[in-house]
Amino acid sequence: MGILKRLQQISLICVLLLLIVQPLIFAQNVEIQGVVLNEEHTFVSAAVVYVDGEKVATTNAKGQFSFAIDKNKKINTLNVIKRGYKMQTWATNGPGKIQVLLSNAPVFINGTVKQGGIPVGEKLIKIGGQPFPAVKTNKSGKFQLRVNKDFKVKTSTVFLVDGDPVKSNQYHYSKQLNIITINLPGKIKEKPALAKNEKTNVQKEEPTTDPNSTVVVEDIEISPILVVVVYDEDISPADSLLVNINEQEFLTDQNGEFEVYADSLNENSLLINDYDIVKTKYDYEDNYMFVYISSDEGLESQGETNIEYSENFQTVFNTLEAEKQILQETGVSLRKEIQKIAAKLEKDHDVKSQKALESYLMRLQNSLIENELAYEDAQYKTNQMMERMRSQISQQTSTIEQIEGEKEEVETERMLYFIIAAISLILIFIFYKNLQKMKEQRDDLKEISERLAKANDEVVKSHEEMLSVKDIGQKFTSTLDFENHMIELQESVNELVPAPTFGIGVFNKLQRRLEFRNQISDNGTDPYYTESIDNAYSLAAWCFNNEIELIINDYDKENTLYIPQKKSNVVSPNKSLIYMPLMIDMSVVGVITIQAPEVNQYQELNISILKSLASYASIAVSNYTAYKELKEKNKSITDSMRYAKTIQSAILPSRKLLSESFKDYFLLYRSKEIVSGDFYWYKEKMIDGKLRKYIAVVDCTGHGVPGAFMSMIGSALLNDIVSTKTVTQTDEILNMLNEGVKESLRQEESLNDDGMDIALICIESETGDKVNIQFTGAKRPIMIFDHLEKKLNVVNGDSKSIGYSTRKEKNFSNHQISLNKNDIIYLTSDGYVDQNNLSRRKIGSIKLKEILEQNATMAMTEQKEYLLNFLKDHRKGGIEQRDDITIMGIKV
């Protein structure tokens, strides 16, 4: 009973905790996301969002914004501010979603026109490229122009004054104040001011008829004096009110009236301190202007009423529709009157009458514009009201949905409380039962842990021994001459198993015996000895022939199991012995043995360790055997290659012959392997009583033995062509060499695609200070240093090689060159320029040309030495020679 009571108390505490924590969990902030659109339903960026008077976000390029708000808090007011726009309406668009609609608001730019530093009025101002009409400056020279919302004043902006463009240096724009100041050149003549309440009547003129025209001008009387009547908020005359027009002051009488010249009055020039002009209206027949004013406080209150639409929607809607109807009818009347005055203005040619008509027409046009703006404002208010109605309906719908959602959440939470309470009770019961089981299992685990700890120690010890075996095995396989490291191996093995005597016998197939080298025993290193595998009294031979391990823990008692009786009296200093065969691919390659002078030294674990060591030793013996065989073969091949080099050297011209044949020369000849795929060739021939000298540097396919064979073929063919067939022209020599290589290698019948590149010259004759030579090249150029001009010139050969089954059949070309005596000819293979460095960058033909040109004035031996030193520096870092290298320099 006590346990059940405690469980009930615990479950009650859990429920109370959940009731306390739950409001904290659900009373979190939520994120509100919204989008701002204009009248064209395009996104509005960089708009500032205010919620309940506080700035919360700024829209991004896609018109999106977001902010966090308490879940239980309502949004009372939301306002979005952006230049060129005004807030129209906003509405929810689902949970946590808001859509804001902005309408286009007119944007104005203010300015002043001056001439000679004096403000000038009655100037028509317009901005080029803007769709809005021109405006007139007031008496103070001020004006206000409507512009597009994205308009910015730039240096390219054109201002028009009375239709004439203003130069950019004649106006100044203040970006901070949004004010433009236009300074016109010259001076103005001031007009005499009109006295207050002074009236001027325009006399009627008799209609006149132009004898040369069929148009008759009708009579018209236009008064330049306009009576202004000012009404306050309660539509009563505003008497004794001070009105400012173009910096002139007028005082209204008891009827709220005063008189002014019609030409000097427009909406922008009319100012009344502490009041705002609500609207103006003209009486065109009697020349009256009615002005309706309101105090700032009243206007603000009225604005709030308009924005919030606190009145009945139907009443407001009907009022707006009636106002729109009146404004529409007024606009029709104004247009008719404008058409009538415009027609009279075209017919009347009297200057004074035209001025009166133009003044009257201007007032009509201003009134029409005012009427259109009023109509647009009424239309906007109608649309705003409809949007507000939709918004309120949407808000009410959202509120209902939110209440329904909250109701569902409450029901869900209530059900969740019951489920949590039930689960808590079940978990507490399970926890109590598990406590009892855990107590029983704790005792069992303690016993198991002790056994595991003991087993773990054994496993760790075994693992350490296996790691040691691996280390020893790596020592076995890491060297090819393990017999020279037997002492080190014996010391490592002896750390794992008793091994005072340690040896490895390698099987010699030819002698059919096991060879033991440097076996370790108590006496140190034993001398080399062998045991025949046919010896029936040898334990090593028994293990090798039977291919199984031999284990003896007491030699005196167990030797008769393996040795015939008559030899059983053989004495052994060691009583415990193990022999194990060394196996590679199911073949025995030797035996390994460990021995100790005491009995019973080797148990099962020792045998397992030795088996693992035997695997490594087998690999070491196999590597040792293969290494010895490879070493013998390599020595044989190297001896053959050296002999081949001797043969190849015999076909090359001797240095003595070259020294006797040329004034001065150098030869850089370095093969990549022992034998080379490069060779140089020289032959002298008497032709028509003149000695001709043929010199060639040849680069055969490949290097090493294949290249050496090709060099032998090439040298033999060149000797035959020049000496036996007596071909004298260098191009014909290469044509015949090409045919000879193809025929020798049977390239027309086989897949052989070898060949050679060659640079061949023939020094023909000397005439005075000139030396004539022939040159033909197969993918190899020659370089000639002109010692007079100190310049190195390159003569390219043909872009085809000797041989190769894929080469097109085309004859080689012959270059006839005349040199100065002491000029130098350079012949090269491609080995020097193709040599790379540690960064894989080649020397290159450009660098070789630069080296030869810079050092050509040096002695020939010094040039060779410089080339060798540069090659050595280029190969720093252990870079091997990439190809055979041949460079020959000959001074003519």
GROMACS .gro file of N, CA and C in nm, residues 192-199 225 248 250 259-261:
model
   42
  192PRO      N    1   0.526   9.715  -6.217
  192PRO     CA    2   0.468   9.789  -6.103
  192PRO      C    3   0.363   9.705  -6.033
  193ALA      N    4   0.364   9.710  -5.900
  193ALA     CA    5   0.270   9.629  -5.821
  193ALA      C    6   0.130   9.687  -5.832
  194LEU      N    7   0.034   9.596  -5.825
  194LEU     CA    8  -0.107   9.634  -5.830
  194LEU      C    9  -0.154   9.667  -5.690
  195ALA      N   10  -0.214   9.787  -5.671
  195ALA     CA   11  -0.263   9.826  -5.539
  195ALA      C   12  -0.375   9.735  -5.495
  196LYS      N   13  -0.381   9.721  -5.362
  196LYS     CA   14  -0.483   9.633  -5.307
  196LYS      C   15  -0.622   9.687  -5.341
  197ASN      N   16  -0.710   9.595  -5.378
  197ASN     CA   17  -0.849   9.622  -5.411
  197ASN      C   18  -0.865   9.709  -5.535
  198GLU      N   19  -0.754   9.726  -5.612
  198GLU     CA   20  -0.764   9.805  -5.736
  198GLU      C   21  -0.823   9.717  -5.843
  199LYS      N   22  -0.917   9.775  -5.916
  199LYS     CA   23  -0.986   9.698  -6.018
  199LYS      C   24  -0.958   9.760  -6.155
  225ILE      N   25  -0.927   9.087  -6.272
  225ILE     CA   26  -0.942   9.086  -6.128
  225ILE      C   27  -1.022   8.963  -6.087
  248GLN      N   28   0.293   8.879  -5.107
  248GLN     CA   29   0.207   8.993  -5.081
  248GLN      C   30   0.095   8.949  -4.988
  250PHE      N   31  -0.286   8.991  -4.812
  250PHE     CA   32  -0.421   9.039  -4.833
  250PHE      C   33  -0.504   9.002  -4.711
  259GLU      N   34  -0.961   9.088  -5.327
  259GLU     CA   35  -0.940   9.087  -5.471
  259GLU      C   36  -0.791   9.081  -5.502
  260VAL      N   37  -0.763   9.019  -5.618
  260VAL     CA   38  -0.624   9.001  -5.658
  260VAL      C   39  -0.621   8.985  -5.810
  261TYR      N   40  -0.506   9.020  -5.870
  261TYR     CA   41  -0.490   8.995  -6.013
  261TYR      C   42  -0.497   8.845  -6.041
   0.00000   0.00000   0.00000
